[in-house]
Amino acid sequence: MILRYIAKRLLQMIPTMVGVVLITFVLFNLVGGSPGRMILGDKASARQLEEFDELRGFNRPLFYGRTSETRLYASTDFTRSAGPWASVSGVVLHADGFLRATGPADVPFPLAFDLFPGHHYEWNAEVRVTGEGAVLVTTGGQQTLDESRSLVVWQDQVNTAGDSFRPTLRVPAGSEVDIISLACRRVHERPWISQWSHYVGQVMAFDFGTSHAANRPVRELLREGIGPTLMLATPILMGETVISLVLALICAYSRGRWPDHLVLVFCVMLMSVNYLVWIVAGQYWLGYRLDIFPVWGFESWTYLLLPVSVGILYGLGPNVRFYRSVMLEEMHRDYVRTARAKGVGTAGILFRHVLKNAMIPVITNVVLSLPFLYTGSLLLETFFGIPGLGYVSINAINSSDVDVVRAVVLIGSFLYLAANLLADLCYAWVDPRVRLS
């Protein structure tokens, strides 16, 4: 029964998982602009950006296509400027929005870098020829241009590294060639090998790319960071949950009396002060002034005592208020009055009846916190120098390490789906009225 339910839920999660993969793909490959420009900076050359895209598959079609954009030649609107042609002798920008080459002249195309060996480049040009004609020199040979040809399409390819070929327009004396438009695209033999298929293949193989900042596979960084993160986040989750439930039961039992008021004032105070203030205050007083705890590093378990204490303390505020509301609602149920009438003691009412029947919202709150164990506490790991996934994530964001950020987001989304499944199983375990179907 349980295995059949788990299998059914996993099948139902497949469309959601595909949607998550698609959304992360669009966010990091399309919406965010050029990953190469983001990582290498604005001063990176066109060749460096092209090599970066080639290494990570960003120079392929987005989903499907025979051609894709290339930085080999910067497409230019001649109605606005000459673009890279401004530095080429033998051509002038006409006021009507085209380039004019007047013979005799040999005009090499202004490429940003030499053709990559083995790559095919497709050119599309719209020209207007007057006079005796002209010759276009490509890797495929020479093409004669005359007044009968206005649209010219050709491909260029070099076979070995070191070839520095550039398409050249040879205009004889007495001829003029007007270049109205010119575009270059990279040609792919297999159109289905795209950025999307490359990304899906990486996800299925649990290959999240390479961190450019650390120059290491992202998978290794995640594997090294998960241990410190769990050692920090697990005690925080368990500690704040247990202490919050105990305080909530005390508040429910003594509602309206001084213990209830004292706990509520304590919770409001915790929630009113920013998390960062508690971290800095704990480091200054308990770490620096009193020298009770180490402040920075991760050399032994003692380095976790202060950040765990700060994490538990800050989490008590919202958790106690939430659990208190749940317990107060249960305290007015008929089964509580019946238990009192039967002579059940306070401890029995609180732990055997109230706590047991309040487990559904408690499980919801705890289980939905489990995915955040993966990334840990970003502030705690950053301020205490704990090399966990939160620390890795912050460094990746600061250095625009796209592969690391994308992996953290993607795995966090999958863990959230798994947490929802775990929550449903726990509901059926603690409440016999819940049926798995």
Tab-separated table of N, CA and C in Angstrom, residues 182-307:
chain	number	residue	atom	x	y	z
A	182	LEU	N	24.724	42.116	-43.708
A	182	LEU	CA	25.643	40.991	-43.603
A	182	LEU	C	25.449	40.341	-42.239
A	183	ALA	N	25.308	39.009	-42.225
A	183	ALA	CA	25.100	38.278	-40.974
A	183	ALA	C	25.874	36.973	-41.032
A	184	CYS	N	26.353	36.533	-39.874
A	184	CYS	CA	27.091	35.272	-39.768
A	184	CYS	C	26.521	34.461	-38.618
A	185	ARG	N	26.324	33.145	-38.849
A	185	ARG	CA	25.809	32.248	-37.820
A	185	ARG	C	26.618	30.956	-37.833
A	186	ARG	N	26.677	30.307	-36.680
A	186	ARG	CA	27.367	29.022	-36.553
A	186	ARG	C	26.426	27.917	-37.027
A	187	VAL	N	26.933	26.990	-37.820
A	187	VAL	CA	26.136	25.889	-38.366
A	187	VAL	C	26.397	24.626	-37.553
A	188	HIS	N	25.322	23.905	-37.222
A	188	HIS	CA	25.424	22.667	-36.444
A	188	HIS	C	24.886	21.506	-37.285
A	189	GLU	N	25.644	20.420	-37.309
A	189	GLU	CA	25.235	19.268	-38.102
A	189	GLU	C	24.059	18.537	-37.477
A	190	ARG	N	23.966	18.544	-36.136
A	190	ARG	CA	22.869	17.854	-35.443
A	190	ARG	C	22.024	18.896	-34.717
A	191	PRO	N	20.913	19.304	-35.293
A	191	PRO	CA	20.118	20.406	-34.727
A	191	PRO	C	19.485	20.074	-33.382
A	192	TRP	N	19.338	18.797	-33.057
A	192	TRP	CA	18.706	18.440	-31.784
A	192	TRP	C	19.686	18.523	-30.606
A	193	ILE	N	20.982	18.668	-30.870
A	193	ILE	CA	21.957	18.870	-29.796
A	193	ILE	C	21.940	20.363	-29.456
A	194	SER	N	21.156	20.715	-28.454
A	194	SER	CA	20.912	22.113	-28.109
A	194	SER	C	21.325	22.387	-26.661
A	195	GLN	N	21.168	23.630	-26.244
A	195	GLN	CA	21.441	23.976	-24.846
A	195	GLN	C	20.502	23.211	-23.910
A	196	TRP	N	19.242	23.054	-24.330
A	196	TRP	CA	18.258	22.351	-23.504
A	196	TRP	C	18.637	20.886	-23.340
A	197	SER	N	18.953	20.209	-24.447
A	197	SER	CA	19.307	18.791	-24.364
A	197	SER	C	20.610	18.604	-23.574
A	198	HIS	N	21.545	19.536	-23.722
A	198	HIS	CA	22.793	19.461	-22.958
A	198	HIS	C	22.519	19.603	-21.465
A	199	TYR	N	21.639	20.527	-21.114
A	199	TYR	CA	21.321	20.760	-19.704
A	199	TYR	C	20.575	19.579	-19.100
A	200	VAL	N	19.596	19.042	-19.831
A	200	VAL	CA	18.847	17.882	-19.338
A	200	VAL	C	19.783	16.695	-19.148
A	201	GLY	N	20.701	16.497	-20.084
A	201	GLY	CA	21.662	15.410	-19.945
A	201	GLY	C	22.539	15.574	-18.711
A	202	GLN	N	22.946	16.815	-18.426
A	202	GLN	CA	23.731	17.065	-17.211
A	202	GLN	C	22.927	16.749	-15.953
A	203	VAL	N	21.662	17.183	-15.920
A	203	VAL	CA	20.838	16.956	-14.734
A	203	VAL	C	20.631	15.461	-14.505
A	204	MET	N	20.341	14.712	-15.567
A	204	MET	CA	20.108	13.281	-15.428
A	204	MET	C	21.368	12.541	-14.995
A	205	ALA	N	22.523	13.066	-15.339
A	205	ALA	CA	23.787	12.433	-14.946
A	205	ALA	C	24.337	13.015	-13.650
A	206	PHE	N	23.549	13.911	-12.998
A	206	PHE	CA	23.991	14.590	-11.778
A	206	PHE	C	25.320	15.307	-11.995
A	207	ASP	N	25.473	15.844	-13.194
A	207	ASP	CA	26.654	16.636	-13.533
A	207	ASP	C	26.217	18.098	-13.598
A	208	PHE	N	26.635	18.905	-12.615
A	208	PHE	CA	26.174	20.287	-12.522
A	208	PHE	C	27.193	21.278	-13.062
A	209	GLY	N	28.127	20.802	-13.852
A	209	GLY	CA	29.087	21.703	-14.470
A	209	GLY	C	30.318	21.917	-13.605
A	210	THR	N	31.045	22.969	-13.950
A	210	THR	CA	32.303	23.285	-13.281
A	210	THR	C	32.250	24.701	-12.722
A	211	SER	N	32.668	24.846	-11.494
A	211	SER	CA	32.731	26.168	-10.875
A	211	SER	C	33.915	26.932	-11.460
A	212	HIS	N	33.629	28.083	-12.054
A	212	HIS	CA	34.732	28.851	-12.643
A	212	HIS	C	35.576	29.514	-11.554
A	213	ALA	N	34.973	29.796	-10.390
A	213	ALA	CA	35.730	30.448	-9.320
A	213	ALA	C	36.718	29.473	-8.676
A	214	ALA	N	36.275	28.246	-8.416
A	214	ALA	CA	37.139	27.243	-7.791
A	214	ALA	C	37.818	26.335	-8.800
A	215	ASN	N	37.367	26.395	-10.070
A	215	ASN	CA	37.897	25.530	-11.123
A	215	ASN	C	37.803	24.055	-10.734
A	216	ARG	N	36.661	23.705	-10.150
A	216	ARG	CA	36.407	22.334	-9.730
A	216	ARG	C	34.980	21.971	-10.090
A	217	PRO	N	34.694	20.670	-10.243
A	217	PRO	CA	33.308	20.273	-10.503
A	217	PRO	C	32.386	20.719	-9.377
A	218	VAL	N	31.212	21.201	-9.750
A	218	VAL	CA	30.248	21.662	-8.749
A	218	VAL	C	29.848	20.521	-7.831
A	219	ARG	N	29.790	19.316	-8.373
A	219	ARG	CA	29.402	18.160	-7.575
A	219	ARG	C	30.345	17.957	-6.393
A	220	GLU	N	31.635	18.209	-6.588
A	220	GLU	CA	32.592	18.068	-5.490
A	220	GLU	C	32.366	19.144	-4.421
A	221	LEU	N	32.091	20.365	-4.844
A	221	LEU	CA	31.841	21.444	-3.886
A	221	LEU	C	30.605	21.146	-3.040
A	222	LEU	N	29.558	20.611	-3.681
A	222	LEU	CA	28.341	20.290	-2.943
A	222	LEU	C	28.581	19.141	-1.969
A	223	ARG	N	29.344	18.146	-2.396
A	223	ARG	CA	29.618	17.006	-1.532
A	223	ARG	C	30.443	17.426	-0.309
A	224	GLU	N	31.380	18.325	-0.491
A	224	GLU	CA	32.189	18.785	0.636
A	224	GLU	C	31.410	19.704	1.570
A	225	GLY	N	30.456	20.446	1.032
A	225	GLY	CA	29.736	21.411	1.850
A	225	GLY	C	28.544	20.846	2.588
A	226	ILE	N	28.018	19.690	2.162
A	226	ILE	CA	26.799	19.164	2.783
A	226	ILE	C	27.052	18.719	4.218
A	227	GLY	N	28.253	18.220	4.536
A	227	GLY	CA	28.549	17.766	5.887
A	227	GLY	C	28.497	18.887	6.916
A	228	PRO	N	29.297	19.965	6.742
A	228	PRO	CA	29.209	21.082	7.693
A	228	PRO	C	27.815	21.694	7.776
A	229	THR	N	27.098	21.724	6.651
A	229	THR	CA	25.749	22.300	6.663
A	229	THR	C	24.810	21.476	7.532
A	230	LEU	N	24.825	20.172	7.363
A	230	LEU	CA	23.945	19.319	8.166
A	230	LEU	C	24.344	19.344	9.640
A	231	MET	N	25.645	19.418	9.923
A	231	MET	CA	26.085	19.481	11.321
A	231	MET	C	25.629	20.769	11.995
A	232	LEU	N	25.427	21.809	11.215
A	232	LEU	CA	24.936	23.076	11.770
A	232	LEU	C	23.414	23.120	11.804
A	233	ALA	N	22.765	22.750	10.699
A	233	ALA	CA	21.322	22.951	10.577
A	233	ALA	C	20.513	21.908	11.332
A	234	THR	N	20.986	20.662	11.414
A	234	THR	CA	20.213	19.622	12.089
A	234	THR	C	20.021	19.904	13.581
A	235	PRO	N	21.079	20.248	14.344
A	235	PRO	CA	20.837	20.590	15.759
A	235	PRO	C	19.936	21.807	15.927
A	236	ILE	N	20.034	22.759	15.019
A	236	ILE	CA	19.163	23.937	15.120
A	236	ILE	C	17.708	23.541	14.946
A	237	LEU	N	17.426	22.737	13.927
A	237	LEU	CA	16.040	22.317	13.681
A	237	LEU	C	15.494	21.488	14.831
A	238	MET	N	16.276	20.517	15.290
A	238	MET	CA	15.807	19.662	16.381
A	238	MET	C	15.668	20.448	17.681
A	239	GLY	N	16.639	21.300	17.978
A	239	GLY	CA	16.603	22.052	19.224
A	239	GLY	C	15.456	23.030	19.277
A	240	GLU	N	15.273	23.820	18.215
A	240	GLU	CA	14.194	24.804	18.237
A	240	GLU	C	12.831	24.148	18.202
A	241	THR	N	12.712	22.964	17.587
A	241	THR	CA	11.426	22.273	17.549
A	241	THR	C	11.048	21.757	18.943
A	242	VAL	N	11.989	21.077	19.599
A	242	VAL	CA	11.696	20.523	20.931
A	242	VAL	C	11.412	21.633	21.934
A	243	ILE	N	12.287	22.638	21.975
A	243	ILE	CA	12.105	23.723	22.950
A	243	ILE	C	10.828	24.507	22.656
A	244	SER	N	10.527	24.732	21.384
A	244	SER	CA	9.308	25.465	21.029
A	244	SER	C	8.061	24.705	21.445
A	245	LEU	N	8.057	23.385	21.271
A	245	LEU	CA	6.886	22.594	21.671
A	245	LEU	C	6.696	22.620	23.187
A	246	VAL	N	7.796	22.506	23.931
A	246	VAL	CA	7.691	22.545	25.394
A	246	VAL	C	7.139	23.892	25.856
A	247	LEU	N	7.691	24.988	25.329
A	247	LEU	CA	7.212	26.316	25.711
A	247	LEU	C	5.763	26.533	25.273
A	248	ALA	N	5.397	26.002	24.120
A	248	ALA	CA	4.023	26.152	23.645
A	248	ALA	C	3.046	25.396	24.545
A	249	LEU	N	3.437	24.214	25.007
A	249	LEU	CA	2.581	23.458	25.928
A	249	LEU	C	2.442	24.192	27.268
A	250	ILE	N	3.532	24.796	27.743
A	250	ILE	CA	3.451	25.580	28.987
A	250	ILE	C	2.502	26.755	28.812
A	251	CYS	N	2.593	27.432	27.662
A	251	CYS	CA	1.696	28.567	27.399
A	251	CYS	C	0.244	28.115	27.317
A	252	ALA	N	0.016	26.985	26.677
A	252	ALA	CA	-1.358	26.500	26.530
A	252	ALA	C	-1.948	26.113	27.882
A	253	TYR	N	-1.128	25.514	28.717
A	253	TYR	CA	-1.640	25.081	30.012
A	253	TYR	C	-1.878	26.272	30.954
A	254	SER	N	-1.004	27.273	30.884
A	254	SER	CA	-1.108	28.421	31.796
A	254	SER	C	-1.589	29.663	31.058
A	255	ARG	N	-2.508	29.492	30.148
A	255	ARG	CA	-2.978	30.621	29.346
A	255	ARG	C	-3.549	31.728	30.254
A	256	GLY	N	-3.093	32.973	29.988
A	256	GLY	CA	-3.569	34.119	30.748
A	256	GLY	C	-2.824	34.360	32.035
A	257	ARG	N	-1.944	33.450	32.438
A	257	ARG	CA	-1.187	33.635	33.675
A	257	ARG	C	0.244	34.072	33.340
A	258	TRP	N	1.035	34.315	34.387
A	258	TRP	CA	2.347	34.916	34.172
A	258	TRP	C	3.314	34.093	33.321
A	259	PRO	N	3.304	32.715	33.395
A	259	PRO	CA	4.221	31.992	32.485
A	259	PRO	C	3.896	32.242	31.016
A	260	ASP	N	2.590	32.296	30.706
A	260	ASP	CA	2.185	32.548	29.321
A	260	ASP	C	2.625	33.938	28.882
A	261	HIS	N	2.386	34.939	29.718
A	261	HIS	CA	2.778	36.308	29.369
A	261	HIS	C	4.284	36.441	29.234
A	262	LEU	N	5.020	35.806	30.119
A	262	LEU	CA	6.482	35.894	30.070
A	262	LEU	C	7.031	35.301	28.775
A	263	VAL	N	6.500	34.129	28.384
A	263	VAL	CA	6.974	33.492	27.142
A	263	VAL	C	6.611	34.341	25.936
A	264	LEU	N	5.414	34.922	25.924
A	264	LEU	CA	5.008	35.750	24.786
A	264	LEU	C	5.885	36.989	24.653
A	265	VAL	N	6.186	37.634	25.784
A	265	VAL	CA	7.078	38.796	25.734
A	265	VAL	C	8.452	38.390	25.213
A	266	PHE	N	8.944	37.245	25.655
A	266	PHE	CA	10.238	36.736	25.203
A	266	PHE	C	10.228	36.492	23.686
A	267	CYS	N	9.134	35.899	23.182
A	267	CYS	CA	9.030	35.609	21.745
A	267	CYS	C	8.968	36.887	20.919
A	268	VAL	N	8.176	37.864	21.378
A	268	VAL	CA	8.081	39.132	20.657
A	268	VAL	C	9.431	39.831	20.616
A	269	MET	N	10.180	39.771	21.715
A	269	MET	CA	11.508	40.371	21.745
A	269	MET	C	12.435	39.694	20.744
A	270	LEU	N	12.379	38.366	20.671
A	270	LEU	CA	13.227	37.643	19.727
A	270	LEU	C	12.885	37.996	18.285
A	271	MET	N	11.584	38.137	17.994
A	271	MET	CA	11.163	38.425	16.629
A	271	MET	C	11.398	39.884	16.251
A	272	SER	N	11.489	40.769	17.235
A	272	SER	CA	11.630	42.195	16.948
A	272	SER	C	13.060	42.578	16.603
A	273	VAL	N	14.018	41.784	17.036
A	273	VAL	CA	15.432	42.090	16.794
A	273	VAL	C	15.898	41.325	15.559
A	274	ASN	N	16.591	42.009	14.686
A	274	ASN	CA	17.072	41.399	13.447
A	274	ASN	C	18.039	40.249	13.723
A	275	TYR	N	17.979	39.240	12.863
A	275	TYR	CA	18.841	38.066	12.995
A	275	TYR	C	20.312	38.465	13.065
A	276	LEU	N	20.703	39.446	12.256
A	276	LEU	CA	22.095	39.860	12.205
A	276	LEU	C	22.562	40.429	13.544
A	277	VAL	N	21.642	41.089	14.266
A	277	VAL	CA	22.002	41.666	15.567
A	277	VAL	C	22.354	40.562	16.556
A	278	TRP	N	21.560	39.477	16.567
A	278	TRP	CA	21.848	38.364	17.466
A	278	TRP	C	23.199	37.724	17.134
A	279	ILE	N	23.511	37.619	15.843
A	279	ILE	CA	24.792	37.024	15.448
A	279	ILE	C	25.964	37.880	15.925
A	280	VAL	N	25.885	39.195	15.638
A	280	VAL	CA	26.980	40.088	16.014
A	280	VAL	C	27.104	40.181	17.533
A	281	ALA	N	25.960	40.258	18.228
A	281	ALA	CA	26.000	40.339	19.692
A	281	ALA	C	26.581	39.066	20.301
A	282	GLY	N	26.196	37.906	19.766
A	282	GLY	CA	26.737	36.652	20.276
A	282	GLY	C	28.232	36.549	20.053
A	283	GLN	N	28.688	36.959	18.868
A	283	GLN	CA	30.125	36.910	18.593
A	283	GLN	C	30.896	37.866	19.499
A	284	TYR	N	30.343	39.063	19.722
A	284	TYR	CA	31.081	40.057	20.500
A	284	TYR	C	31.140	39.685	21.982
A	285	TRP	N	29.977	39.378	22.576
A	285	TRP	CA	29.937	39.139	24.012
A	285	TRP	C	30.423	37.737	24.389
A	286	LEU	N	29.885	36.730	23.711
A	286	LEU	CA	30.220	35.358	24.104
A	286	LEU	C	31.526	34.873	23.489
A	287	GLY	N	31.877	35.424	22.333
A	287	GLY	CA	33.092	34.984	21.673
A	287	GLY	C	34.294	35.854	21.975
A	288	TYR	N	34.119	37.179	21.844
A	288	TYR	CA	35.260	38.090	21.993
A	288	TYR	C	35.472	38.533	23.443
A	289	ARG	N	34.446	39.092	24.083
A	289	ARG	CA	34.620	39.636	25.427
A	289	ARG	C	34.770	38.539	26.479
A	290	LEU	N	33.865	37.556	26.491
A	290	LEU	CA	33.911	36.507	27.517
A	290	LEU	C	34.775	35.311	27.106
A	291	ASP	N	35.074	35.212	25.809
A	291	ASP	CA	35.933	34.131	25.299
A	291	ASP	C	35.423	32.741	25.689
A	292	ILE	N	34.093	32.577	25.582
A	292	ILE	CA	33.498	31.280	25.907
A	292	ILE	C	33.514	30.366	24.685
A	293	PHE	N	33.211	30.925	23.527
A	293	PHE	CA	33.121	30.134	22.300
A	293	PHE	C	34.098	30.677	21.256
A	294	PRO	N	34.599	29.802	20.363
A	294	PRO	CA	35.356	30.294	19.206
A	294	PRO	C	34.415	31.006	18.234
A	295	VAL	N	34.931	31.995	17.562
A	295	VAL	CA	34.094	32.854	16.730
A	295	VAL	C	34.148	32.468	15.259
A	296	TRP	N	35.275	31.988	14.775
A	296	TRP	CA	35.432	31.797	13.332
A	296	TRP	C	36.129	30.477	13.052
A	297	GLY	N	35.637	29.750	12.051
A	297	GLY	CA	36.290	28.533	11.602
A	297	GLY	C	35.444	27.290	11.830
A	298	PHE	N	36.018	26.153	11.455
A	298	PHE	CA	35.307	24.884	11.570
A	298	PHE	C	36.341	23.778	11.812
A	299	GLU	N	37.018	23.868	12.959
A	299	GLU	CA	38.065	22.897	13.256
A	299	GLU	C	37.570	21.746	14.118
A	300	SER	N	36.510	21.959	14.886
A	300	SER	CA	35.949	20.898	15.723
A	300	SER	C	34.496	21.237	16.027
A	301	TRP	N	33.819	20.339	16.765
A	301	TRP	CA	32.410	20.558	17.065
A	301	TRP	C	32.194	21.767	17.968
A	302	THR	N	33.218	22.183	18.705
A	302	THR	CA	33.047	23.341	19.581
A	302	THR	C	32.794	24.627	18.792
A	303	TYR	N	33.245	24.644	17.533
A	303	TYR	CA	33.016	25.824	16.701
A	303	TYR	C	31.551	25.958	16.283
A	304	LEU	N	30.759	24.907	16.501
A	304	LEU	CA	29.339	24.946	16.141
A	304	LEU	C	28.450	25.387	17.309
A	305	LEU	N	29.000	25.417	18.520
A	305	LEU	CA	28.161	25.695	19.689
A	305	LEU	C	27.514	27.069	19.619
A	306	LEU	N	28.287	28.089	19.303
A	306	LEU	CA	27.741	29.450	19.274
A	306	LEU	C	26.753	29.645	18.128
A	307	PRO	N	27.087	29.272	16.880
A	307	PRO	CA	26.088	29.456	15.806
A	307	PRO	C	24.826	28.632	16.017
